[in-house]
Short mmCIF file of C-alpha atoms and ligand atoms in Angstrom, two decimals:
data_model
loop_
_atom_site.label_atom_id
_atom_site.label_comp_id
_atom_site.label_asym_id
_atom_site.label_seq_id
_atom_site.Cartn_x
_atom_site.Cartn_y
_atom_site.Cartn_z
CA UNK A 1 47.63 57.58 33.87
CA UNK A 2 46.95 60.45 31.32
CA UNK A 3 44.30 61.40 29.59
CA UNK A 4 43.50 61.33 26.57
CA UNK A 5 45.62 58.21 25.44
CA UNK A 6 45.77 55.96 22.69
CA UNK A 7 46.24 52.43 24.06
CA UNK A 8 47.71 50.02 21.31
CA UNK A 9 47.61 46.25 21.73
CA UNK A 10 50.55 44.81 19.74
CA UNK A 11 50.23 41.33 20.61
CA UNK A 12 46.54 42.20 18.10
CA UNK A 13 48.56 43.90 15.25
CA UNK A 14 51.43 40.95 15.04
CA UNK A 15 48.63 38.51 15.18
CA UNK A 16 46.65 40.56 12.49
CA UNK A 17 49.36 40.59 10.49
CA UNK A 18 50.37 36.92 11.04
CA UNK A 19 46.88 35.83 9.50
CA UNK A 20 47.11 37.98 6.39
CA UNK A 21 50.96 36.85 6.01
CA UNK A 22 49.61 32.99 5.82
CA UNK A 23 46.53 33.96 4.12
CA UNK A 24 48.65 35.80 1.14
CA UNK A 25 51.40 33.28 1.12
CA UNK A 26 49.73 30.94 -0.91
CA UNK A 27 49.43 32.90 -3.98
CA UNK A 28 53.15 34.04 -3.20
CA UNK A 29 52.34 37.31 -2.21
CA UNK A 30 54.43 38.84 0.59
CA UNK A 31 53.02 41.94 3.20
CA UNK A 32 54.95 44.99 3.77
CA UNK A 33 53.12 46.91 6.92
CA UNK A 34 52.15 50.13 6.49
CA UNK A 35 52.84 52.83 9.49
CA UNK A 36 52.01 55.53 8.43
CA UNK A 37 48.33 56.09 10.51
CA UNK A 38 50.58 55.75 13.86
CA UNK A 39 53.42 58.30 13.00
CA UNK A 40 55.76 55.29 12.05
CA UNK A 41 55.45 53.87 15.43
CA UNK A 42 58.73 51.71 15.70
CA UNK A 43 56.83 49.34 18.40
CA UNK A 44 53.91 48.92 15.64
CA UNK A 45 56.68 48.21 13.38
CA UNK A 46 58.56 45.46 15.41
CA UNK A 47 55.19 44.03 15.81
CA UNK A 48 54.13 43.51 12.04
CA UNK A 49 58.10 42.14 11.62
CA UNK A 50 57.34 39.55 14.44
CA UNK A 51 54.29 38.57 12.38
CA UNK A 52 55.92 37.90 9.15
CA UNK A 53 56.10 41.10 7.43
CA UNK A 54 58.69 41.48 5.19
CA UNK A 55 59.19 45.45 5.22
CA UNK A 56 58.33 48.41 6.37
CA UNK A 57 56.82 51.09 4.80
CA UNK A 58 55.68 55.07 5.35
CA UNK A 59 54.53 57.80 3.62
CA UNK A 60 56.34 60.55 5.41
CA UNK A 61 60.48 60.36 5.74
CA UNK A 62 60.12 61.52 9.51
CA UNK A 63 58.23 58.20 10.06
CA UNK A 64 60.88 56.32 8.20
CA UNK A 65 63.65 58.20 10.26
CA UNK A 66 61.57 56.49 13.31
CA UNK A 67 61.89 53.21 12.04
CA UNK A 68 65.49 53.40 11.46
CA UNK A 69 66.10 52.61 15.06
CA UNK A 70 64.64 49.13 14.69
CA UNK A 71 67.39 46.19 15.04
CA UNK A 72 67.87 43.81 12.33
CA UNK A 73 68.01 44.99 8.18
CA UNK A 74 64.57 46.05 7.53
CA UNK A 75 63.54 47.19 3.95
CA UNK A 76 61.66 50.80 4.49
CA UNK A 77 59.60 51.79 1.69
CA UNK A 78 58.55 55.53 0.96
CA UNK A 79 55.25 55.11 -0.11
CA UNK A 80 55.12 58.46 -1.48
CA UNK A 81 56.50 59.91 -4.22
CA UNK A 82 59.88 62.11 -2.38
CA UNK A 83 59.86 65.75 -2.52
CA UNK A 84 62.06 67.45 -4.66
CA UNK A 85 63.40 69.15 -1.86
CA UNK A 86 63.88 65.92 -0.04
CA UNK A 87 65.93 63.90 -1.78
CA UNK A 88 68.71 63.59 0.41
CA UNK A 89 66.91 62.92 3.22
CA UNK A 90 64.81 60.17 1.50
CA UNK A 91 67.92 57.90 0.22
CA UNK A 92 69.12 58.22 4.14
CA UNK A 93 65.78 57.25 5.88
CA UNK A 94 64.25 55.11 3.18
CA UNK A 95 66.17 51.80 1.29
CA UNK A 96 63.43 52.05 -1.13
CA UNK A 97 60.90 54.34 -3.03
CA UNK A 98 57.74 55.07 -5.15
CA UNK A 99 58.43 56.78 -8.24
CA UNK A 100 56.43 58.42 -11.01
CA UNK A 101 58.68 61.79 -12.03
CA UNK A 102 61.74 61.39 -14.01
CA UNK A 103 62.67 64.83 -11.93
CA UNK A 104 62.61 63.04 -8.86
CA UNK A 105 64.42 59.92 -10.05
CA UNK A 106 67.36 62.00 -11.50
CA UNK A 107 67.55 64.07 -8.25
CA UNK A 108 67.12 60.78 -6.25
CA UNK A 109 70.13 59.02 -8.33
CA UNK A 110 72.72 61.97 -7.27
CA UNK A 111 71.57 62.13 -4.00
CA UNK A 112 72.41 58.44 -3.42
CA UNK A 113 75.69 58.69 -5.22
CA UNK A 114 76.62 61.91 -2.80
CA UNK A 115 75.59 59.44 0.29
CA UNK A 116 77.63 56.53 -1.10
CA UNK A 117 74.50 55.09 -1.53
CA UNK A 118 71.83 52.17 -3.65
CA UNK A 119 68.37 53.67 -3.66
CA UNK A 120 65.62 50.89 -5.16
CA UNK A 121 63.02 52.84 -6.84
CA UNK A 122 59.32 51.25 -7.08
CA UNK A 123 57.99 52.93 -10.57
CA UNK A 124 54.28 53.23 -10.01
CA UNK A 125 51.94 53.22 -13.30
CA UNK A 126 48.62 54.11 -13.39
CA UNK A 127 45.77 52.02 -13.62
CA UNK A 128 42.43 54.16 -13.08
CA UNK A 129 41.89 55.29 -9.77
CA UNK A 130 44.07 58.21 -11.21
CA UNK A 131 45.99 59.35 -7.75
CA UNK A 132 49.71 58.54 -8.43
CA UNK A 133 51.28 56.51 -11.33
CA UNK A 134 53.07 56.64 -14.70
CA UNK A 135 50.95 56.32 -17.84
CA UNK A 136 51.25 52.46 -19.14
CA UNK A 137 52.67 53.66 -22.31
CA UNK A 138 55.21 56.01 -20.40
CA UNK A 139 56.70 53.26 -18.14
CA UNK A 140 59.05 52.50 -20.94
CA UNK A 141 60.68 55.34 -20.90
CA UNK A 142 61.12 55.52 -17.09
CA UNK A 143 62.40 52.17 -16.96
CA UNK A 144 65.23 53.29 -19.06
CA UNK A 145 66.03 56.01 -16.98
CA UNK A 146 66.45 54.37 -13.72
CA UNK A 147 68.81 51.41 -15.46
CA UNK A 148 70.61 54.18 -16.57
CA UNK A 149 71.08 55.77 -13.64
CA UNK A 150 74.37 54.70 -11.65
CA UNK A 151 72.99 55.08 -7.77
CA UNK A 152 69.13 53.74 -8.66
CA UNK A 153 68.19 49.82 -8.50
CA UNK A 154 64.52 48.91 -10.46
CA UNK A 155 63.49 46.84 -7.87
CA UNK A 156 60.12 46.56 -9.90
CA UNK A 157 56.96 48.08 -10.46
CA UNK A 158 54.06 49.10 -8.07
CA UNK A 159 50.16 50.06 -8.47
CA UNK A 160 47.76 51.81 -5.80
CA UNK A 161 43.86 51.69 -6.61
CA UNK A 162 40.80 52.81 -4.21
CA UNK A 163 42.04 55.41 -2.42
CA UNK A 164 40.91 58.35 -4.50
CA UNK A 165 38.06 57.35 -6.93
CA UNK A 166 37.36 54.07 -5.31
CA UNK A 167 38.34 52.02 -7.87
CA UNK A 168 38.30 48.08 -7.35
CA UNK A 169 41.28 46.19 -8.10
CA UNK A 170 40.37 42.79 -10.31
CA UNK A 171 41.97 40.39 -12.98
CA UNK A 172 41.65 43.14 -15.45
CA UNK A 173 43.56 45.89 -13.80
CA UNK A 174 46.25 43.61 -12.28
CA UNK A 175 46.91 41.88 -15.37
CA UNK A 176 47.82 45.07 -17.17
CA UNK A 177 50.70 45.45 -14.32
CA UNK A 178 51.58 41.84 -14.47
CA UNK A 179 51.90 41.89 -17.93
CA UNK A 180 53.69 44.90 -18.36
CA UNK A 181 55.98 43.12 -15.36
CA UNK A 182 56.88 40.75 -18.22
CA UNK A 183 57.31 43.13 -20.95
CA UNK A 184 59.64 44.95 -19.00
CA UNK A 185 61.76 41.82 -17.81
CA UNK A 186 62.41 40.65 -21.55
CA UNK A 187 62.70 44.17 -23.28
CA UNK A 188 65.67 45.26 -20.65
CA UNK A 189 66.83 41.45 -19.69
CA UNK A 190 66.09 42.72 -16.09
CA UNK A 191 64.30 40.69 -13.26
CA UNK A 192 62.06 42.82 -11.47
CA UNK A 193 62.12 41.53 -7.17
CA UNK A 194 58.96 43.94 -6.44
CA UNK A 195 55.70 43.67 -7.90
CA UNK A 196 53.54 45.46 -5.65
CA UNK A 197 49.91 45.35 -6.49
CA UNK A 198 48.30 47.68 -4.28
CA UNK A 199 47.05 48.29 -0.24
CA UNK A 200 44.56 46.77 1.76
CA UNK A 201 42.18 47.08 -0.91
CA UNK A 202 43.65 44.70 -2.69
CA UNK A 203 43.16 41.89 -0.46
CA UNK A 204 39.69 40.86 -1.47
CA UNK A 205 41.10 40.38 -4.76
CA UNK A 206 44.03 38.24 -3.62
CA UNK A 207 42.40 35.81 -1.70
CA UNK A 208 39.72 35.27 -4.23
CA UNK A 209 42.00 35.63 -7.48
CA UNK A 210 42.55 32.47 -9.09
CA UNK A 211 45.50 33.96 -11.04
CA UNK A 212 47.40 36.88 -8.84
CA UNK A 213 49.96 36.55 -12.08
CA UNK A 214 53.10 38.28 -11.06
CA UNK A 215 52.04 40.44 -7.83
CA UNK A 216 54.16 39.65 -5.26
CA UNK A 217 53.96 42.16 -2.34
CA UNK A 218 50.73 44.18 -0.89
CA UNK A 219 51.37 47.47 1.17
CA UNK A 220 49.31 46.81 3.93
CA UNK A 221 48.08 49.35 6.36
CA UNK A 222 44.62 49.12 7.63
CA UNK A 223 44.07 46.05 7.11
CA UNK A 224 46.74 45.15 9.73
CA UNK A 225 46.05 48.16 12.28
CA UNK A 226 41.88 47.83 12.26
CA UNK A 227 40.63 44.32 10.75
CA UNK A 228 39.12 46.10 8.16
CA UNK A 229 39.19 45.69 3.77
CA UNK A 230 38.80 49.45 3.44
CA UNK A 231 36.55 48.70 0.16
CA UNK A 232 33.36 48.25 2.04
CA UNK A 233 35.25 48.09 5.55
CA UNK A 234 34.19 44.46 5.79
CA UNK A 235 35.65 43.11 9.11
CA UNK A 236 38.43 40.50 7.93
CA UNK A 237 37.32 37.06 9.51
CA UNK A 238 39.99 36.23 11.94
CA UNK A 239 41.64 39.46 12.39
CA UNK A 240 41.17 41.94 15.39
CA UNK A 241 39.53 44.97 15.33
CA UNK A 242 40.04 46.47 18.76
CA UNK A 243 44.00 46.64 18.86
CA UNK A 244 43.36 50.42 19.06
CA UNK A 245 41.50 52.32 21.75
CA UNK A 246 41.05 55.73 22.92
CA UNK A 247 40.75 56.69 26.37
CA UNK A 248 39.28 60.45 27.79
CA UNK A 249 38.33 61.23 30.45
CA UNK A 250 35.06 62.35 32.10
CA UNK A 251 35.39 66.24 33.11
CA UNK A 252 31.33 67.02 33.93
CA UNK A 253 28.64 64.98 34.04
CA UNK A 254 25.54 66.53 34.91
CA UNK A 255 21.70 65.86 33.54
CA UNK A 256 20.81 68.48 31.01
CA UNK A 257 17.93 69.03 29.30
CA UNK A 258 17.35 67.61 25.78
CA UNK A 259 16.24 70.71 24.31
CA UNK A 260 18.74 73.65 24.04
CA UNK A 261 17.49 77.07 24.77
CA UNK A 262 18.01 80.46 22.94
CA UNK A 263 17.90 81.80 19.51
CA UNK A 264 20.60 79.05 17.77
CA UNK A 265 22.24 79.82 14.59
CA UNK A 266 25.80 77.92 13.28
CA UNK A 267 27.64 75.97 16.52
CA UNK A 268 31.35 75.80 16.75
CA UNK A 269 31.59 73.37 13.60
CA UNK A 270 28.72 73.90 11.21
CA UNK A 271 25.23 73.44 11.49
CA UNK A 272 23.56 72.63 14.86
CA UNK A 273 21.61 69.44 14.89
CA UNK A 274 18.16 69.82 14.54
CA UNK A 275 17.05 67.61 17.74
CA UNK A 276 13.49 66.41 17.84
CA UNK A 277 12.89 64.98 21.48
CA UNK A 278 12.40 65.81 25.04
CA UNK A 279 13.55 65.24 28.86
CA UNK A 280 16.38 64.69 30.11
CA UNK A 281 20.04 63.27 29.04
CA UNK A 282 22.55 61.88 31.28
CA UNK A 283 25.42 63.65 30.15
CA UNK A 284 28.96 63.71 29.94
CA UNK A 285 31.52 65.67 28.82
CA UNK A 286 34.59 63.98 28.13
CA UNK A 287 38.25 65.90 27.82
CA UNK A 288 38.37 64.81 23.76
CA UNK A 289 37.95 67.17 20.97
CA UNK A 290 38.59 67.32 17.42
CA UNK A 291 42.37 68.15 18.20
CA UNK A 292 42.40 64.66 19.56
CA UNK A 293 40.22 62.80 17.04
CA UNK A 294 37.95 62.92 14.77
CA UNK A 295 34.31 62.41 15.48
CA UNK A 296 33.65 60.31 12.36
CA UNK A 297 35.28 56.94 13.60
CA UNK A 298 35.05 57.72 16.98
CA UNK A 299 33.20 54.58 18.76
CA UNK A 300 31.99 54.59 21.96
CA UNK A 301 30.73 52.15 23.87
CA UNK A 302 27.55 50.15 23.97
CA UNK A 303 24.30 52.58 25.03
CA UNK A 304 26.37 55.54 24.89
CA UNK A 305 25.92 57.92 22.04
CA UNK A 306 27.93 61.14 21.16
CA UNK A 307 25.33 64.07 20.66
CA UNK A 308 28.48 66.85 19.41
CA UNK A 309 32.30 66.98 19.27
CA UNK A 310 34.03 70.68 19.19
CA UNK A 311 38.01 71.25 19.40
CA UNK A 312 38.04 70.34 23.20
CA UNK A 313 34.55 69.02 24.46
CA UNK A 314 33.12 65.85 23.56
CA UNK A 315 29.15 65.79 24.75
CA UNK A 316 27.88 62.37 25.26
CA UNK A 317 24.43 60.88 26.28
CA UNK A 318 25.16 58.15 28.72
CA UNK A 319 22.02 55.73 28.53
CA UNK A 320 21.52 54.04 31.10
CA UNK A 321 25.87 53.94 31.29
CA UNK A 322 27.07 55.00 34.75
CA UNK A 323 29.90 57.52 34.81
CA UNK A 324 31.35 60.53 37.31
CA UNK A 325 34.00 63.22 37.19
CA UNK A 326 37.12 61.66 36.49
CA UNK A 327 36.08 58.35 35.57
CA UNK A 328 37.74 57.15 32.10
CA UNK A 329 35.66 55.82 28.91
CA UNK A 330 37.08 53.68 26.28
CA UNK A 331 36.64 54.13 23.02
CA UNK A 332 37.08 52.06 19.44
CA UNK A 333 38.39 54.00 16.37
CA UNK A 334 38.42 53.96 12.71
CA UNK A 335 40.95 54.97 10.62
CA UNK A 336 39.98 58.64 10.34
CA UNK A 337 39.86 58.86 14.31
CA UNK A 338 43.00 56.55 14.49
CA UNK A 339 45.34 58.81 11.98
CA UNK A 340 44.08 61.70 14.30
CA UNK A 341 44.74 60.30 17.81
CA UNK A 342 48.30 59.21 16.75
CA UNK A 343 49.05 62.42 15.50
CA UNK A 344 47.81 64.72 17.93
CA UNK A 345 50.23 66.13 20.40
CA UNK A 346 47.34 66.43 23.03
CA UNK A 347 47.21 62.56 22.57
CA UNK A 348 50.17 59.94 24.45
CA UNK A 349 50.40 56.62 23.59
CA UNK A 350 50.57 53.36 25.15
CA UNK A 351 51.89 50.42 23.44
CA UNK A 352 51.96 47.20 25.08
CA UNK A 353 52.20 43.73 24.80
CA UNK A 354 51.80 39.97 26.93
CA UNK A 355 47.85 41.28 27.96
C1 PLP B 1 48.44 54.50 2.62
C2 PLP B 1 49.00 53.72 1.51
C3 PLP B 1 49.05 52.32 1.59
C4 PLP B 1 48.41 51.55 2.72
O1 PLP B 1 47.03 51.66 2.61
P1 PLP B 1 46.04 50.84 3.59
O2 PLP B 1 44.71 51.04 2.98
O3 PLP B 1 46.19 51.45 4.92
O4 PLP B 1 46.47 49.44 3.54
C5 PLP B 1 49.65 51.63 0.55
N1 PLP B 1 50.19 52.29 -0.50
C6 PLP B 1 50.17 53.64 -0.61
C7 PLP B 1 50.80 54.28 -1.81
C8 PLP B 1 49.57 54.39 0.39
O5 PLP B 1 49.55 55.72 0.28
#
């Protein structure tokens, strides 16, 4: 089998995402799974449908274009605001998207009425962590534009806190989009179908909240894909971690000396290590570089540690781990690694299920 490969378990991922479907259910919030960190892999898809996921969503129309293929009528959510330039494409691949730009939602309307087409739109307001979202006292304003437009459905309003500053979603920043849920519904005499609070940071506050008000859906990426609340990356009590794994393969393995010799300046990506030790390593060299994945994430396994990644080579120190020249090592990934491994041409993919 090639090398390097990313193996993905997706009997782990529908199970994943069955736990956090029954463990949001209760406070009557729904999951839509997030594909985006495996190039809207239809099979990861299918998966988080089979456990209870009630859409799809992406970030990137190409991914949504994937997902298309998938049998049965699937909701697939652009997660981020469409290109002006995209428009047309977007109201093809995606049934639904997030909106802050009255630009975008005009542009979005005729491109749906040129396709014969309903787009929802998701208006997203801004609640702190000050990445995407409308101003609370501009959501008015927006709301009015998409009832008004002909080919655009408000299927409700949407929120999305950590990601840039870090900011921790609670009673207090939820209840400003739950109440302006409300103020909406009985200014316009709408009903609003989509409340969606937020990603898998969200989920410590949902299963702790005794009041989740009117949030009804949670975009859920990470938390599916790695076990992981992305807050603190907590492991999620019942919920796989290792439905991912990377596999290279050994291309030298010879004992080197700890110390390297020579005048050493800058190596191949920033400063060298400044290595205090002596002896001997067992090492390897495994066929994975940062074109494959990123070091940060990258997990090997137990008594093996990785002394330097470059674009091609990675250098490990064995322990006490026996390895030879085309032997294959296994190894666990975080999201950084993960987005990188599934998007890396170097990098094919194996996606099975029933082991
Ligand atoms: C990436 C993303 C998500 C999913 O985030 P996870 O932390 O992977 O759950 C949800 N919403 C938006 C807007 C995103 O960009």
């Amino acid at each position: 089998m090639s090398a390097p490969r990313l193996e993905i378990d997706l009997d782990k991922l529908e199970a994943n995402t069955r736990v956090l479907v029954d463990r949001l259910a209760p406070a009557g919030i729904r999951v839509t799974g997030v594909t985006k960190a495996v190039l809207g892999s239809p099979a990861v898809g299918a998966a988080m449908l089979r456990g209870g996921a009630e859409g799809l969503a992406d970030s990137r129309v190409a991914n949504l274009d994937r997902l298309a293929g998938l049998d049965g009528p699937t909701s697939r959510t652009l997660i981020r605001s469409p290109m002006l330039s995209q428009v047309d494409a977007v109201v093809r691949a995606a049934t639904c998207s997030l909106n802050t730009e009255a630009a975008v939602l005009r542009a979005l309307d005729g491109a749906a009425e040129l396709a014969g087409l309903r787009h929802d739109v998701v208006l997203m307001v801004e609640l702190g962590d000050l990445r995407e979202g409308i101003p609370v006292e501009d959501v008015a304003a927006a709301v009015r534009l998409v009832l008004a437009a002909p080919s655009l459905r408000l299927a409700g309003l949407g929120a999305n806190l950590a990601c840039q500053n870090g900011v921790v979603p609670d009673d207090r920043n939820m209840g400003v989009l739950s109440d302006l849920v409300t103020t909406v519904e009985t200014s316009y005499d709408v009903t609003l179908t989509t409340v969606s609070g937020g990603n898998s940071a969200n989920l410590d506050w949902a299963v702790s909240s005794t009041n989740v008000g009117r949030i009804n859906d949670l975009r859920l990426g990470e938390a599916i894909l790695l076990g992981v609340e992305p807050l603190n990356r907590t492991p999620l009590e019942g919920l796989h971690r290792d439905a991912f794994a990377l596999v290279g393969e050994v291309i030298e393995r010879v004992d080197k000396p700890f110390q390297p010799w020579g005048d050493q300046a800058q190596s191949a990506f920033g400063v060298v290590p400044d290595r205090t030790g002596t002896g001997t390593v067992r090492q390897a060299i495994v066929a994975l570089g940062r074109q494959d994945a990123d070091p940060d994430g990258l997990v090997p396994p137990d008594g093996i540690t990785v002394l330097g990644m470059s674009s091609d080579h990675l250098v490990l120190d064995l322990g006490d781990h026996p390895s030879a020249v085309g032997e294959e090592i296994r190894f666990g990934l975080g999201y950084g690694a993960l987005v990188r491994a599934a998007t890396s041409p170097f990098v094919s993919r194996r996606e099975r299920t029933g082991c």
